[in-house]
Short mmCIF file of C-alpha atoms in Angstrom, two decimals:
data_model
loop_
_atom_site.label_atom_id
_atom_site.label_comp_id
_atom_site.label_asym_id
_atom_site.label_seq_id
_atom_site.Cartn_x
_atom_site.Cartn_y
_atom_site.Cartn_z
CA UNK L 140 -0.78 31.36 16.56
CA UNK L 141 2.47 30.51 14.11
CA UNK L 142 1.57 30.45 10.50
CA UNK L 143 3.99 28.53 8.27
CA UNK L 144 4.79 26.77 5.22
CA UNK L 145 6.70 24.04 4.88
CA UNK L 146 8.81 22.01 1.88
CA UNK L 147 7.89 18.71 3.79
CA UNK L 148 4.70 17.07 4.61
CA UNK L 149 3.64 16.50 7.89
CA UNK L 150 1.51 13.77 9.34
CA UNK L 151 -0.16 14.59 12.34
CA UNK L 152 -2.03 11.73 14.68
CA UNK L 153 -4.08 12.77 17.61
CA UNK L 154 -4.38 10.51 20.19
CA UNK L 155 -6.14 12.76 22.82
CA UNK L 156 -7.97 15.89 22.65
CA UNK L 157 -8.78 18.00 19.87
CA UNK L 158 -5.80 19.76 17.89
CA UNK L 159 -7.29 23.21 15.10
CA UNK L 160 -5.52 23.31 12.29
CA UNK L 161 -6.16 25.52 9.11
CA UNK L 162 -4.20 24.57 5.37
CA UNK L 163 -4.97 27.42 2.78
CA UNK L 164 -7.80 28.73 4.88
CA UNK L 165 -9.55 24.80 5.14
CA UNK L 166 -10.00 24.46 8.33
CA UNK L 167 -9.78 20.67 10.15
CA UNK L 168 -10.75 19.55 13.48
CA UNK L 169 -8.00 16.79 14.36
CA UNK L 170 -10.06 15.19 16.96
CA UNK L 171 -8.71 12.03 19.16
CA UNK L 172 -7.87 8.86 16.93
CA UNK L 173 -7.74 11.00 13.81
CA UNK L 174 -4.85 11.98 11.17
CA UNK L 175 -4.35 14.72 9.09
CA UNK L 176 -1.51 15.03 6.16
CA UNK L 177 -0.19 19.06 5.78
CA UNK L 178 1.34 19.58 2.39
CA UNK L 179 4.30 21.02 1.45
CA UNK L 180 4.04 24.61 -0.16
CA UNK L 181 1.03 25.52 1.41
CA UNK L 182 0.32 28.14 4.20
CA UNK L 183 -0.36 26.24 7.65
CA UNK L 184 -1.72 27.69 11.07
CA UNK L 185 -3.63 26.59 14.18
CA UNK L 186 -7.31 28.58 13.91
CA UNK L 187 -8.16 28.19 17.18
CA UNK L 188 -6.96 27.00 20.84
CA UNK L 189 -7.41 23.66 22.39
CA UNK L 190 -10.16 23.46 24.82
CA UNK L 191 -9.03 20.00 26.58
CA UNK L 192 -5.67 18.42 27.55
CA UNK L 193 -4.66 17.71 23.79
CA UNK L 194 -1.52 15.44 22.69
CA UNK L 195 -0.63 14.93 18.88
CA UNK L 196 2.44 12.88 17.01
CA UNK L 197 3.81 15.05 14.32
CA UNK L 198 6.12 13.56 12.22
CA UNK L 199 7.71 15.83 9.01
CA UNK L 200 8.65 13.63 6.36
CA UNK L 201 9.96 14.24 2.50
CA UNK L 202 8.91 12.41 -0.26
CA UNK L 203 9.33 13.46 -4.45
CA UNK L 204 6.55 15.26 -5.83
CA UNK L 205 4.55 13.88 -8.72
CA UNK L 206 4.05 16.24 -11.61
CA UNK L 207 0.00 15.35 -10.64
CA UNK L 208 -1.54 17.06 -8.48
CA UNK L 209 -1.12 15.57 -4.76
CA UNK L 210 -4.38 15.31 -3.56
CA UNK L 211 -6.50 13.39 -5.34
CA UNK L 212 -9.75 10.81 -5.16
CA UNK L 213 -8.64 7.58 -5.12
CA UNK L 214 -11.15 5.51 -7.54
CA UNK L 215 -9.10 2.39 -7.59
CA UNK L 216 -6.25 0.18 -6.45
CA UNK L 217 -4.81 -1.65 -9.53
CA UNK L 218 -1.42 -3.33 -8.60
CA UNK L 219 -0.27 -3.91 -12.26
CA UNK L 220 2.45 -6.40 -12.02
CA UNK L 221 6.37 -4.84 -12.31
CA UNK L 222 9.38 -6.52 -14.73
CA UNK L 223 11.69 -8.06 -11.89
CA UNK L 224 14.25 -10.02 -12.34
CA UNK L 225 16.76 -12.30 -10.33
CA UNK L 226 19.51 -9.48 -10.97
CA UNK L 227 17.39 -6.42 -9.69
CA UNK L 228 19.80 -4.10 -7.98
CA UNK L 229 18.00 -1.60 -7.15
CA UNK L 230 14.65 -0.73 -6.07
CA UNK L 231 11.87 -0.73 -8.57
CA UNK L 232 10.21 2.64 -8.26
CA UNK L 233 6.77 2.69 -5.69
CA UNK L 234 3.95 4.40 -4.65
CA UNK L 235 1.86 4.38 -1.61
CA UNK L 236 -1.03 6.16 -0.82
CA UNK L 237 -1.89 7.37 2.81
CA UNK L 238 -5.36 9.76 3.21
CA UNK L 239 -5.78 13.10 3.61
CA UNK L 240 -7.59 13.32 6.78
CA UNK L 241 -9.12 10.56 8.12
CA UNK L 242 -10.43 8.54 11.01
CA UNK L 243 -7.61 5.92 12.01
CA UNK L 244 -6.93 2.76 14.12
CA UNK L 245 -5.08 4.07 17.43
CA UNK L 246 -4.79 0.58 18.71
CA UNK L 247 -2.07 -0.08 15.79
CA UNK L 248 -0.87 2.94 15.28
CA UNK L 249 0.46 4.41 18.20
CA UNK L 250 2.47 1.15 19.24
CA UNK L 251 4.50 1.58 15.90
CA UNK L 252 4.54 5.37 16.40
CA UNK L 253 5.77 4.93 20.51
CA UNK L 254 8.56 2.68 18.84
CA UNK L 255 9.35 5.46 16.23
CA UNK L 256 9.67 7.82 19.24
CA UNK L 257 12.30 5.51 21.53
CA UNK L 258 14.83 4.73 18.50
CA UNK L 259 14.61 8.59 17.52
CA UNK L 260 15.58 9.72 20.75
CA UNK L 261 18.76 7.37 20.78
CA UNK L 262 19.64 7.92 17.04
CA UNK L 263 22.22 6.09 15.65
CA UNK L 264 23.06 4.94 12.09
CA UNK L 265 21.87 1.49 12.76
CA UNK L 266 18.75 2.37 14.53
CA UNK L 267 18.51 5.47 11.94
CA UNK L 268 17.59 2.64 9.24
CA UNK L 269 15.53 0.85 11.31
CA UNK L 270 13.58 4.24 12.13
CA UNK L 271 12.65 3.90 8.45
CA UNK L 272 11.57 0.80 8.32
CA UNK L 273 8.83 1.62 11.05
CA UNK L 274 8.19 4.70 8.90
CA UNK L 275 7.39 2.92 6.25
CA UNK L 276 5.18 0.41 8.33
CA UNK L 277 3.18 3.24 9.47
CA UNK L 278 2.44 4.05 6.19
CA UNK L 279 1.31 0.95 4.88
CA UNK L 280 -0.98 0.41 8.11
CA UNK L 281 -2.82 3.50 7.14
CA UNK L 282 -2.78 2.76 3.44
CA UNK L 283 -4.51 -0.60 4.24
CA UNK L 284 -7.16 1.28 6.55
CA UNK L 285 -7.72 3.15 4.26
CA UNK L 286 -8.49 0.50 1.50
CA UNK L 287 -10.78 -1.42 3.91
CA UNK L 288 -12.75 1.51 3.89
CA UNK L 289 -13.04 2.53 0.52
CA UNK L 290 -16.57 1.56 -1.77
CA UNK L 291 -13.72 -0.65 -3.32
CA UNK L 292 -12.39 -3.07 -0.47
CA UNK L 293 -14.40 -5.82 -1.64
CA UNK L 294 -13.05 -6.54 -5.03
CA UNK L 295 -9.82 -5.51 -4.23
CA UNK L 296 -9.24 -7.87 -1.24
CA UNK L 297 -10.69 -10.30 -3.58
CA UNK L 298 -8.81 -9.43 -6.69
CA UNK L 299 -5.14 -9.76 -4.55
CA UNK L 300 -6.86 -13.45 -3.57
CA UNK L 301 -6.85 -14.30 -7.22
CA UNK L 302 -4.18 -13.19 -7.80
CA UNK L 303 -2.48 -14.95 -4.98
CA UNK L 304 -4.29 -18.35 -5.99
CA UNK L 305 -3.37 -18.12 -9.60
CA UNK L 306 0.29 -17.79 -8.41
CA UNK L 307 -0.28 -21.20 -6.42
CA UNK L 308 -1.52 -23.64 -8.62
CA UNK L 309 0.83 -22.36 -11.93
CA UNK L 310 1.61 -26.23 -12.33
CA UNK L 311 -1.86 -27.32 -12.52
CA UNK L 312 -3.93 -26.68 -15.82
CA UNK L 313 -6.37 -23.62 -15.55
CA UNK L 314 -9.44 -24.60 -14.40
CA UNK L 315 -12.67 -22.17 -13.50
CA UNK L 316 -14.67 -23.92 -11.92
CA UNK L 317 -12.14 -25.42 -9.59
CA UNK L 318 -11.30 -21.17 -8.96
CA UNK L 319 -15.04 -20.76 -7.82
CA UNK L 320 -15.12 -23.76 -5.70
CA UNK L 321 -11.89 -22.95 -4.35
CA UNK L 322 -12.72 -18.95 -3.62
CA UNK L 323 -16.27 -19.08 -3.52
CA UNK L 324 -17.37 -16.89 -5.80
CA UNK L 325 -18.74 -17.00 -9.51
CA UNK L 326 -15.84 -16.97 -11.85
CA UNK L 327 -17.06 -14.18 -13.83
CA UNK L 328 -16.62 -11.63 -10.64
CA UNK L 329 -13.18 -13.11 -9.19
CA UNK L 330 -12.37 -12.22 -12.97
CA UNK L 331 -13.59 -8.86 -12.92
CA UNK L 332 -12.32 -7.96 -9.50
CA UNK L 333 -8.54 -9.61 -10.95
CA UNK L 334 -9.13 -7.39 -13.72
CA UNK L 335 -9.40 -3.79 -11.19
CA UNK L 336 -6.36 -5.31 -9.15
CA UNK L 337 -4.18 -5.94 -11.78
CA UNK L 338 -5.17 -4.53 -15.44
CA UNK L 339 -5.72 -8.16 -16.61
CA UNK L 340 -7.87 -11.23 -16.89
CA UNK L 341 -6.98 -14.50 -15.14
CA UNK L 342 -5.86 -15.90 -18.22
CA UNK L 343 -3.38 -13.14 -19.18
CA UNK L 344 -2.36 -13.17 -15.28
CA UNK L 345 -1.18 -16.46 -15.34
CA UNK L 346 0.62 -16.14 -18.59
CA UNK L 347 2.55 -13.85 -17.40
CA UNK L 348 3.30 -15.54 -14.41
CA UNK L 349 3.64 -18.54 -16.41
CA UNK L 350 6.73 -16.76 -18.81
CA UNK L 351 8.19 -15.11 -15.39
CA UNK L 352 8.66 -18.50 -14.31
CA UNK L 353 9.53 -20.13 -17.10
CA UNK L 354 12.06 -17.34 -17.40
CA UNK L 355 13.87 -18.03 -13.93
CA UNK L 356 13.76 -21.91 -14.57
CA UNK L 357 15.60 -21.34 -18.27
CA UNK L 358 18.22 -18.80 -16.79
CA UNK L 359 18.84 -20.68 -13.52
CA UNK L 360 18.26 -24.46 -13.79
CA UNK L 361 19.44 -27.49 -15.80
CA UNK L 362 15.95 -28.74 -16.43
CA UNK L 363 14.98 -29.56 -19.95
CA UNK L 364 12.24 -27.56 -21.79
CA UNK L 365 10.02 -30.51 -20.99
CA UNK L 366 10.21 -30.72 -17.62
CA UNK L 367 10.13 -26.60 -17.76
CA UNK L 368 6.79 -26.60 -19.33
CA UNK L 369 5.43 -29.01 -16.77
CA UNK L 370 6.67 -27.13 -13.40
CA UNK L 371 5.03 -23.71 -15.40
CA UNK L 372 1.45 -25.47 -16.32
CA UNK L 373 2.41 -25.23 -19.72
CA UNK L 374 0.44 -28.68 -21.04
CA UNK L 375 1.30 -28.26 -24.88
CA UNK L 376 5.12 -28.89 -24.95
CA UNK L 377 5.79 -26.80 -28.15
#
């Protein structure tokens, strides 16, 4: 049995079988529709042979490392909102988080993974960024399965529907009981959840979406401040 270690990380999916794999003498049984994540700088090694007909995806991939430590409990999913504007050149730095070792969805997964395969074995510089792209589907599909099962899914699914309705009706005045009708719950836990999703209250959400707005409308239209305030929900025109 090989024992490595590696600069990388590598994601391994099982999709039949059972594959034996120790990390800095933990060991983990990578059974059939699981995933584990090997990290980079640690001492790798298969523990013990398959017993069955055992196949595996095993994709090494490179990402920064944080100064933090890389394996941690994750306790929440705020989404605190970024400063974009219309002149963004570049990408505004990101995070995703993808689990340690986990049960996962084979029915979605290994289509994108099957697709990652076929472009990869006719690489080209075209299909080289679409390869990516896939890449970085894969790791949002587990992120999101891995959200749905945390003790937090509820009031985060909930907080990024706040969120979502506060952005639609920016126009309209604020109105709370119209939210609770709307989203049908009490407006005192769509606030709470907003508040774990994004850092802020439904009030201070909308400002800010409000002034973003505003913002784009000032720098790229010939409205008047009137007619400004009115398209942003702003119902006090000084």
């Amino acid at each position: 049995m090989a024992v490595w270690s590696h600069t990388c990380f590598d994601l391994i999916v099982c999709s039949k079988g059972t594959l034996f794999m120790e990390e800095n003498g933990i060991q983990y049984d990578i059974g059939q529709g699981m995933m584990l994540v090997l990290e980079p700088g640690k001492v790798h090694r298969g523990y013990r042979p398959t017993e069955t007909e055992t196949e595996v995806y095993w994709i090494h991939f490179q990402y920064p490392l944080p100064s933090k430590p890389l394996l941690v409990d994750k306790n929440n999913w705020q989404q605190p909102l970024l400063i974009a504007t219309e002149q963004d050149t570049e990408f505004k730095p990101g995070m995703i988080d993808i689990p340690k070792f986990a049960t996962i969805d084979l029915r979605s997964v290994v289509p994108l993974l099957t697709d990652m395969l076929k472009l990869h074995r006719q690489l080209t510089q075209y299909r080289s960024f679409e390869l990516q792209t896939l890449f970085g589907q894969l790791l949002t599909l587990l992120q999101n399965g891995m959200r749905k099962s945390s003790p937090q899914a509820r009031s985060f699914f909930l907080g990024e529907k706040v969120a979502s309705y506060l952005a639609g009706c920016l126009e309209l005045p604020f109105d709370s009981e119209r939210m609770e009708l709307d989203l049908h719950y009490h407006f005192d836990y769509l606030a709470r959840c907003l508040k774990q999703y994004s850092g802020m209250s439904p009030m201070q959400y909308r400002h800010r979406l409000q002034i973003d707005r505003a913002k784009r409308f000032l720098a790229q239209s010939e409205l008047s401040l009137v007619q400004i305030g009115e398209q942003c929900g702003f119902q006090d025109h000084n």
